[in-house]
Amino acid sequence: MTINEDTICAIATGRGGAIGIVRVSGPEAIKTTDKIFTPTDKNGKTLAERQPYTITFGKITDDDGETVDDVLVSLFRAPHSYTGEDSTEISCHGSAYVLQRVMQLLIAHGCRAAGPGEFTRRAFLNGKMDLSQAEAVADLIASTSAATHRLAINQMRGGFSRELAQLRDKMLRLTSLLELELDFSDHEELEFADRTELDSTAVQIETAISRLASSFSVGNAIKNGVPVTIVGETNAGKSTLLNALVGEDRAIVSDIHGTTRDVIEDTADIGGVTFRFIDTAGIRDTDDTIERLGIDRTFKKISQADIVIWMLDAADTSNKYKETAEKILPLCQGKQLIIVYNKIDIAPQPTNTAAADIAPQARKIAISAKQGTNIDRLRQMLIEAAGLPEISSADIVVTNVRHYEALTLALDDIRRVRQGLADNLPSDLVAQDLRDCLHHLAEIVGGEITTEETLQNIFTHFCIGK
């Protein structure tokens, strides 16, 4: 993959702010910025003549000498910039017109508008970050909770990369030992590593990969939100609860049965964790084709949830909940179930508490979604049901599906390596499985163990030929 030698520019800030920033990067970044920027200090130096990591006040002017805006220009020289290239950042007022005018002037003087993610792509190609760190930049931008922010910061700062680098060192040792057998097997005077020693190293690698892969279930829940499906009969108050939990009128609330005919989703941050709430169509027997489709989707959403909130009308004296239980409880196996008795504002003592006997392991709570009674207690119950551990900035947690898939494949490979060692297979067959493992881990951060690196490690650490 080669780096385009174009000098690129892009607006780096969102719309509507008081301040806007235009970033410029590439071999002609400083020279091009000089063409449209005039410093207002008295030393007369152009940007090209100034020290890096300085900020200069001045004005952007067009080819007719008309002032576009008063700006500050930050100066960075390769390789000490975000992209590893010469770069400038033009801080101007956040007017859409001003920002676009600055872009037009830069392009007129030789820049090219950057493509999506091109600054970070150049940072990767210039060795400023690996693939996992580059992906973490997008995760940091998209973070919506304290937990997702901590995970993205850790990955962007190289926490995950360092963990993989330690694995790589162990694999380099293991690869070198296997290659040693292959290349020097005809030297009877040499003693090769015992296979028990090789397996000990393989066990360490397997344990580390398994731990990283297992963390994905937590990481995925933190990054994408814990899915919570709200189910129950019609008019139980599901939509009112959704609105109460997310803090806005997201769903239509009505006394008319069957108002919700499709799933409605929204998220809320509770205790630093994102929950993805799914309001579903009320469960009942109906001849309405559209409503029937909505109810079918309700059952699908139950199977996709980590937590199921089963809402019951506290004032309902019928036994309809038994029919509902027969339909939803089989789908709740292995999930966290919370039984919520709603409308205690009109029925302080729920009349259908026997529903709890059907699901004795479920959490139970009585609320009034309309008046907000015990909603905070329900939020705390959701945090407990999610069961997510406290995540610090030092924890290594996998959040990316691509990383998880690569780790899963690498785990299969290293287990084959161990099996091959146990079965006393020839070294070349075991080495192939190990190379496959290295390949899959390399897909995460980029780079593989080369033949030259393996040979260097052999001759440096195993003293062949002394």
Coordinates of C-alpha atoms in Angstrom, one line a residue:
M1 CA 0.0 0.0 0.0
T2 CA 1.6 3.3 -1.1
I3 CA 1.1 6.8 0.1
N4 CA -0.4 9.3 -2.3
E5 CA 2.0 12.2 -2.7
D6 CA -0.8 14.7 -3.0
T7 CA -1.2 17.5 -0.5
I8 CA -4.7 17.1 1.0
C9 CA -7.1 19.4 2.9
A10 CA -10.3 19.0 4.8
I11 CA -12.6 20.7 7.2
A12 CA -12.0 19.0 10.6
T13 CA -14.8 20.4 12.6
G14 CA -18.6 20.0 12.6
R15 CA -21.1 22.5 11.4
G16 CA -22.4 25.3 13.6
G17 CA -19.5 25.9 16.0
A18 CA -18.0 29.3 16.7
I19 CA -14.5 28.0 15.6
G20 CA -13.7 25.9 12.6
I21 CA -10.5 24.1 11.6
V22 CA -9.1 23.3 8.2
R23 CA -6.4 20.7 8.2
V24 CA -3.7 20.5 5.5
S25 CA -1.2 17.6 5.1
G26 CA 1.4 16.5 2.6
P27 CA 4.7 17.5 1.1
E28 CA 3.4 21.0 0.0
A29 CA 1.2 21.7 3.0
I30 CA 3.3 24.5 4.5
K31 CA 4.2 26.0 1.1
T32 CA 0.5 26.0 0.0
T33 CA -0.8 27.5 3.2
D34 CA 1.8 30.3 2.8
K35 CA 0.3 31.2 -0.5
I36 CA -3.0 32.2 1.1
F37 CA -1.8 33.3 4.6
T38 CA -0.3 36.5 5.7
P39 CA 1.2 36.8 9.2
T40 CA 0.4 40.0 11.0
D41 CA 3.5 40.1 13.3
K42 CA 6.5 42.2 12.3
N43 CA 9.3 39.6 11.8
G44 CA 8.1 39.0 8.2
K45 CA 8.8 35.3 8.3
T46 CA 6.7 33.0 6.2
L47 CA 5.4 29.7 7.7
A48 CA 8.2 27.8 5.9
E49 CA 10.7 30.0 7.8
R50 CA 9.1 29.5 11.2
Q51 CA 9.8 26.9 13.9
P52 CA 7.5 23.9 14.1
Y53 CA 4.9 23.5 16.8
T54 CA 4.2 27.2 16.8
I55 CA 1.0 29.1 16.3
T56 CA 1.0 32.2 14.1
F57 CA -1.8 34.9 13.9
G58 CA -2.6 36.4 10.6
K59 CA -5.2 36.6 7.8
I60 CA -6.4 34.5 4.9
T61 CA -6.6 36.5 1.7
D62 CA -7.8 35.6 -1.8
D63 CA -5.9 36.3 -5.0
D64 CA -7.4 39.8 -5.1
G65 CA -6.0 40.7 -1.7
E66 CA -9.5 40.6 0.0
T67 CA -9.4 39.3 3.5
V68 CA -11.4 36.1 4.1
D69 CA -10.9 35.8 7.8
D70 CA -8.4 36.4 10.7
V71 CA -7.0 33.1 11.6
L72 CA -4.4 31.2 13.7
V73 CA -2.2 28.7 11.9
S74 CA -0.6 25.8 13.7
L75 CA 2.6 24.4 12.1
F76 CA 3.8 20.8 12.2
R77 CA 6.8 19.3 10.4
A78 CA 7.3 15.7 9.4
P79 CA 7.6 13.2 11.0
H80 CA 6.2 14.8 14.2
S81 CA 2.6 15.3 13.2
Y82 CA -0.6 13.3 13.2
T83 CA -0.1 12.0 9.7
G84 CA 3.7 11.9 9.9
E85 CA 3.8 14.6 7.1
D86 CA 4.3 18.3 7.0
S87 CA 0.9 19.7 8.2
T88 CA -0.9 22.9 9.1
E89 CA -4.1 23.6 10.9
I90 CA -6.0 26.8 10.1
S91 CA -8.3 27.9 12.9
C92 CA -10.9 30.4 11.7
H93 CA -14.4 31.4 12.5
G94 CA -17.0 28.6 12.1
S95 CA -18.9 30.2 9.3
A96 CA -19.8 27.6 6.6
Y97 CA -18.9 30.3 4.0
V98 CA -15.5 31.0 5.6
L99 CA -14.6 27.4 5.8
Q100 CA -15.6 26.6 2.3
R101 CA -13.7 29.7 1.0
V102 CA -10.5 28.6 2.7
M103 CA -10.9 25.2 1.2
Q104 CA -11.5 26.7 -2.3
L105 CA -8.3 28.8 -2.0
L106 CA -6.2 25.8 -0.9
I107 CA -7.5 23.7 -3.7
A108 CA -6.9 26.5 -6.2
H109 CA -3.3 26.5 -5.1
G110 CA -2.7 22.8 -5.5
C111 CA -4.3 20.9 -2.6
R112 CA -6.8 18.1 -3.1
A113 CA -9.9 17.6 -0.9
A114 CA -9.2 14.6 1.4
G115 CA -11.2 11.5 1.1
P116 CA -13.0 9.9 4.1
G117 CA -10.5 8.9 6.7
E118 CA -7.5 9.8 4.6
F119 CA -5.7 11.7 7.3
T120 CA -5.8 8.6 9.6
R121 CA -5.0 6.4 6.6
R122 CA -1.8 8.4 6.0
A123 CA -1.0 8.2 9.7
F124 CA -1.2 4.4 9.5
L125 CA 0.9 4.2 6.3
N126 CA 3.6 6.5 7.8
G127 CA 3.8 4.2 10.9
K128 CA 2.3 6.7 13.3
M129 CA -0.3 4.0 14.4
D130 CA -1.2 0.5 13.6
L131 CA -4.5 -0.7 12.2
S132 CA -6.2 -1.3 15.6
Q133 CA -5.2 2.2 16.7
A134 CA -6.5 3.7 13.5
E135 CA -9.9 2.0 14.0
A136 CA -9.9 3.3 17.6
V137 CA -9.9 6.8 16.3
A138 CA -13.3 6.2 14.7
D139 CA -14.5 4.5 18.0
L140 CA -13.4 7.5 20.0
I141 CA -15.3 9.9 17.7
A142 CA -18.4 7.7 18.0
S143 CA -18.1 7.1 21.8
T144 CA -21.3 8.0 23.6
S145 CA -20.6 6.8 27.2
A146 CA -17.8 6.9 29.7
A147 CA -17.1 3.2 29.1
T148 CA -16.9 3.4 25.3
H149 CA -14.6 6.4 25.7
R150 CA -12.2 4.6 28.0
L151 CA -12.0 1.6 25.7
A152 CA -11.3 3.7 22.7
I153 CA -8.7 5.8 24.4
N154 CA -6.9 2.7 25.6
Q155 CA -6.9 1.1 22.2
M156 CA -5.8 4.4 20.5
R157 CA -2.9 4.8 22.9
G158 CA -1.7 1.3 22.0
G159 CA -2.9 -0.9 24.9
F160 CA -4.3 -3.6 22.6
S161 CA -1.2 -3.3 20.3
R162 CA 1.2 -3.8 23.2
E163 CA -0.7 -6.9 24.3
L164 CA -0.5 -8.3 20.7
A165 CA 3.2 -7.3 20.6
Q166 CA 3.9 -9.5 23.6
L167 CA 2.1 -12.4 21.9
R168 CA 4.2 -11.8 18.8
D169 CA 7.4 -12.0 20.8
K170 CA 6.3 -15.4 22.2
M171 CA 5.4 -16.6 18.7
L172 CA 8.7 -15.4 17.4
R173 CA 10.5 -17.6 19.9
L174 CA 8.3 -20.5 19.1
T175 CA 8.7 -20.1 15.4
S176 CA 12.5 -19.8 15.8
L177 CA 12.6 -23.0 17.7
L178 CA 10.6 -24.9 15.1
E179 CA 12.6 -23.4 12.2
L180 CA 15.8 -24.4 14.1
E181 CA 14.7 -28.1 13.9
L182 CA 13.9 -27.8 10.3
D183 CA 17.1 -26.1 9.2
F184 CA 19.6 -27.9 11.3
S185 CA 18.0 -31.3 11.9
D186 CA 21.0 -33.0 10.2
H187 CA 23.4 -31.6 12.9
E188 CA 23.5 -34.4 15.4
E189 CA 25.7 -32.4 17.8
L190 CA 22.9 -29.8 18.3
E191 CA 20.3 -30.2 21.0
F192 CA 16.8 -28.9 20.1
A193 CA 14.2 -27.6 22.5
D194 CA 12.1 -30.3 24.2
R195 CA 8.5 -30.4 22.9
T196 CA 7.3 -29.9 26.5
E197 CA 9.0 -26.5 26.5
L198 CA 7.4 -25.7 23.1
D199 CA 4.0 -26.6 24.5
S200 CA 4.6 -24.4 27.5
T201 CA 5.1 -21.4 25.3
A202 CA 2.1 -22.4 23.2
V203 CA -0.1 -22.6 26.3
Q204 CA 0.8 -19.1 27.2
I205 CA -0.1 -17.9 23.7
E206 CA -3.4 -19.8 23.8
T207 CA -4.3 -18.4 27.2
A208 CA -3.7 -14.8 26.1
I209 CA -5.6 -15.2 22.8
S210 CA -8.5 -16.9 24.6
R211 CA -8.7 -14.1 27.2
L212 CA -8.8 -11.4 24.5
A213 CA -11.5 -13.3 22.4
S214 CA -13.6 -13.9 25.5
S215 CA -13.6 -10.2 26.3
F216 CA -15.6 -9.5 23.1
S217 CA -18.9 -10.2 24.7
V218 CA -18.4 -7.5 27.2
G219 CA -16.7 -5.1 24.7
N220 CA -19.5 -5.6 22.2
A221 CA -22.2 -4.8 24.8
I222 CA -20.3 -1.7 25.9
K223 CA -19.7 -0.4 22.4
N224 CA -23.0 -1.2 20.8
G225 CA -25.2 -1.0 23.8
V226 CA -26.9 -3.7 25.9
P227 CA -30.0 -4.8 24.0
V228 CA -33.1 -4.6 26.2
T229 CA -36.5 -5.8 24.8
I230 CA -39.7 -4.5 26.4
V231 CA -42.5 -7.0 25.9
G232 CA -46.0 -7.6 27.3
E233 CA -49.6 -7.4 26.4
T234 CA -51.2 -4.4 24.6
N235 CA -51.8 -1.3 26.8
A236 CA -49.4 -2.5 29.5
G237 CA -47.4 0.7 29.3
K238 CA -44.4 -0.4 27.3
S239 CA -44.2 2.7 25.2
T240 CA -44.6 4.9 28.3
L241 CA -41.7 3.1 29.9
L242 CA -39.5 3.5 26.8
N243 CA -40.2 7.3 26.9
A244 CA -39.4 7.4 30.6
L245 CA -36.1 5.5 30.2
V246 CA -34.8 7.5 27.2
G247 CA -36.1 10.8 28.5
E248 CA -38.2 11.9 25.6
D249 CA -41.4 11.1 23.8
R250 CA -40.0 8.5 21.5
A251 CA -43.0 6.3 21.1
I252 CA -46.7 7.1 20.7
V253 CA -48.7 6.5 23.9
S254 CA -52.4 5.8 23.6
D255 CA -55.2 3.9 25.5
I256 CA -56.1 2.3 22.2
H257 CA -54.9 -1.4 22.0
G258 CA -52.4 -2.2 19.3
T259 CA -51.0 1.3 19.0
T260 CA -47.4 0.0 18.6
R261 CA -47.3 -2.1 15.5
D262 CA -43.5 -2.2 14.8
V263 CA -40.4 -2.2 16.9
I264 CA -39.1 1.2 18.1
E265 CA -35.5 1.5 19.3
D266 CA -33.6 4.2 21.2
T267 CA -30.6 4.3 23.5
A268 CA -29.9 5.7 27.0
D269 CA -26.8 6.1 29.0
I270 CA -27.3 4.6 32.5
G271 CA -24.4 4.6 34.9
G272 CA -21.9 5.1 32.1
V273 CA -23.3 2.1 30.1
T274 CA -25.3 2.4 26.9
F275 CA -28.6 0.4 26.9
R276 CA -30.4 -0.1 23.6
F277 CA -34.1 -0.3 24.4
I278 CA -36.5 -1.9 22.0
D279 CA -40.3 -1.3 22.4
T280 CA -42.3 -4.0 20.7
A281 CA -45.9 -4.6 19.6
G282 CA -48.2 -5.7 22.3
I283 CA -48.8 -9.5 22.4
R284 CA -52.4 -10.5 21.8
D285 CA -54.5 -12.5 19.4
T286 CA -55.5 -10.3 16.4
D287 CA -56.8 -10.6 12.9
D288 CA -55.0 -7.5 11.8
T289 CA -52.3 -8.5 9.4
I290 CA -50.0 -5.5 10.1
E291 CA -50.3 -5.9 13.8
R292 CA -49.6 -9.6 13.5
L293 CA -46.4 -8.9 11.6
G294 CA -45.4 -6.5 14.5
I295 CA -46.0 -9.3 17.0
D296 CA -43.9 -11.7 15.1
R297 CA -41.1 -9.2 15.2
T298 CA -41.6 -8.9 19.0
F299 CA -40.6 -12.6 19.3
K300 CA -37.5 -12.1 17.1
K301 CA -36.4 -9.2 19.2
I302 CA -36.7 -11.3 22.4
S303 CA -34.2 -13.8 21.0
Q304 CA -31.8 -10.9 20.2
A305 CA -31.9 -9.3 23.6
D306 CA -29.6 -9.7 26.6
I307 CA -32.3 -8.4 28.9
V308 CA -36.0 -8.8 28.6
I309 CA -38.5 -6.5 30.5
W310 CA -41.8 -8.3 30.8
M311 CA -44.4 -5.6 31.5
L312 CA -47.7 -6.4 33.3
D313 CA -50.6 -4.1 34.0
A314 CA -50.8 -4.1 37.8
A315 CA -54.6 -3.4 37.6
D316 CA -55.3 -6.3 35.3
T317 CA -57.3 -9.0 37.1
S318 CA -57.4 -11.4 34.2
N319 CA -55.1 -14.4 33.7
K320 CA -54.0 -13.3 30.2
Y321 CA -50.4 -13.2 31.5
K322 CA -50.4 -17.0 31.5
E323 CA -50.9 -17.1 27.8
T324 CA -48.2 -14.5 27.3
A325 CA -45.8 -16.4 29.5
E326 CA -46.2 -19.5 27.4
K327 CA -45.1 -17.5 24.4
I328 CA -42.2 -15.5 25.7
L329 CA -40.6 -17.4 28.6
P330 CA -39.2 -20.2 26.4
L331 CA -37.4 -17.4 24.4
C332 CA -36.0 -15.9 27.6
Q333 CA -33.8 -18.9 28.4
G334 CA -30.3 -17.8 29.2
K335 CA -31.3 -14.1 29.3
Q336 CA -31.9 -11.7 32.2
L337 CA -35.6 -11.3 32.8
I338 CA -37.2 -8.4 34.7
I339 CA -40.9 -8.6 35.5
V340 CA -42.3 -5.0 35.8
Y341 CA -45.7 -4.4 37.3
N342 CA -46.8 -1.1 35.9
K343 CA -49.5 1.4 36.8
I344 CA -49.1 1.2 40.6
D345 CA -50.5 4.8 40.6
I346 CA -53.9 3.3 40.0
A347 CA -53.3 -0.2 41.6
P348 CA -50.8 0.2 44.5
Q349 CA -51.2 -3.6 45.1
P350 CA -50.7 -5.5 41.9
T351 CA -53.4 -8.2 41.5
N352 CA -51.4 -10.5 39.2
T353 CA -48.3 -11.1 41.3
A354 CA -48.7 -14.8 40.7
A355 CA -46.9 -14.2 37.4
A356 CA -43.7 -14.1 39.4
D357 CA -44.2 -17.8 40.3
I358 CA -44.0 -18.7 36.6
A359 CA -40.5 -17.2 36.5
P360 CA -39.1 -17.4 40.0
Q361 CA -35.5 -16.4 39.0
A362 CA -36.6 -13.2 37.4
R363 CA -36.1 -9.8 39.1
K364 CA -39.4 -8.0 40.0
I365 CA -40.3 -4.4 40.5
A366 CA -43.5 -2.3 40.7
I367 CA -43.5 1.0 39.0
S368 CA -45.6 3.8 37.5
A369 CA -44.1 4.6 34.1
K370 CA -46.5 7.5 33.7
Q371 CA -45.5 9.2 37.0
G372 CA -41.9 8.0 37.1
T373 CA -42.3 6.1 40.3
N374 CA -39.4 3.6 40.9
I375 CA -37.9 4.3 37.5
D376 CA -34.5 5.0 39.1
R377 CA -34.7 1.7 40.9
L378 CA -35.5 0.0 37.6
R379 CA -32.4 1.7 36.0
Q380 CA -30.2 0.3 38.8
M381 CA -31.8 -3.1 38.2
L382 CA -30.9 -2.9 34.6
I383 CA -27.2 -2.2 35.5
E384 CA -27.2 -5.2 37.8
A385 CA -28.8 -7.4 35.1
A386 CA -26.3 -6.3 32.5
G387 CA -23.5 -7.6 34.8
L388 CA -20.8 -5.6 33.0
P389 CA -17.5 -5.3 34.9
E390 CA -16.0 -2.0 35.8
I391 CA -13.7 -1.0 32.9
S392 CA -10.6 1.0 33.6
S393 CA -8.4 2.8 31.0
A394 CA -5.8 0.0 31.5
D395 CA -8.2 -2.9 30.7
I396 CA -7.8 -4.6 27.3
V397 CA -11.3 -5.4 26.0
V398 CA -12.0 -6.3 22.4
T399 CA -14.8 -4.3 20.9
N400 CA -14.3 -4.7 17.1
V401 CA -16.0 -7.6 15.3
R402 CA -13.0 -7.9 12.8
H403 CA -10.6 -8.2 15.7
Y404 CA -12.8 -10.9 17.4
E405 CA -13.0 -12.9 14.2
A406 CA -9.2 -12.8 13.7
L407 CA -8.7 -13.8 17.3
T408 CA -11.1 -16.7 17.0
L409 CA -9.2 -18.0 14.0
A410 CA -5.9 -17.5 15.7
L411 CA -7.2 -19.4 18.7
D412 CA -8.1 -22.4 16.5
D413 CA -4.6 -22.2 14.9
I414 CA -2.7 -22.2 18.2
R415 CA -4.8 -25.1 19.5
R416 CA -3.8 -27.1 16.4
V417 CA -0.2 -26.2 17.2
R418 CA -0.6 -27.7 20.6
Q419 CA -2.3 -30.8 19.3
G420 CA 0.5 -31.2 16.7
L421 CA 3.1 -31.0 19.4
A422 CA 1.2 -33.5 21.5
D423 CA 1.0 -35.9 18.6
N424 CA 4.7 -35.4 17.8
L425 CA 3.9 -34.2 14.2
P426 CA 6.8 -33.1 12.1
S427 CA 8.0 -29.5 12.7
D428 CA 7.1 -28.3 9.3
L429 CA 3.4 -29.2 9.8
V430 CA 3.4 -27.6 13.3
A431 CA 5.1 -24.5 11.9
Q432 CA 2.5 -24.0 9.2
D433 CA -0.3 -23.8 11.9
L434 CA 1.8 -21.3 13.8
R435 CA 2.3 -19.2 10.6
D436 CA -1.5 -19.3 10.2
C437 CA -1.9 -18.0 13.7
L438 CA 0.6 -15.2 13.1
H439 CA -1.2 -14.3 9.9
H440 CA -4.6 -13.9 11.6
L441 CA -3.1 -11.8 14.4
A442 CA -1.3 -9.7 11.9
E443 CA -4.6 -8.8 10.3
I444 CA -5.5 -6.9 13.5
V445 CA -2.5 -4.6 13.6
G446 CA -0.6 -5.2 10.4
G447 CA 2.8 -6.8 9.9
E448 CA 3.9 -10.4 10.1
I449 CA 7.1 -12.2 11.3
T450 CA 9.3 -12.4 8.2
T451 CA 11.8 -15.1 7.3
E452 CA 14.7 -12.6 7.9
E453 CA 13.4 -11.8 11.4
T454 CA 13.1 -15.5 12.3
L455 CA 16.6 -16.2 11.1
Q456 CA 17.9 -13.1 13.0
N457 CA 16.3 -14.4 16.1
I458 CA 17.8 -17.9 15.6
F459 CA 21.4 -16.6 15.1
T460 CA 21.1 -14.0 17.9
H461 CA 19.6 -16.2 20.6
F462 CA 20.5 -19.8 19.7
C463 CA 24.1 -19.3 18.9
I464 CA 24.2 -21.5 15.8
G465 CA 27.7 -21.7 14.3
K466 CA 29.7 -20.6 17.3

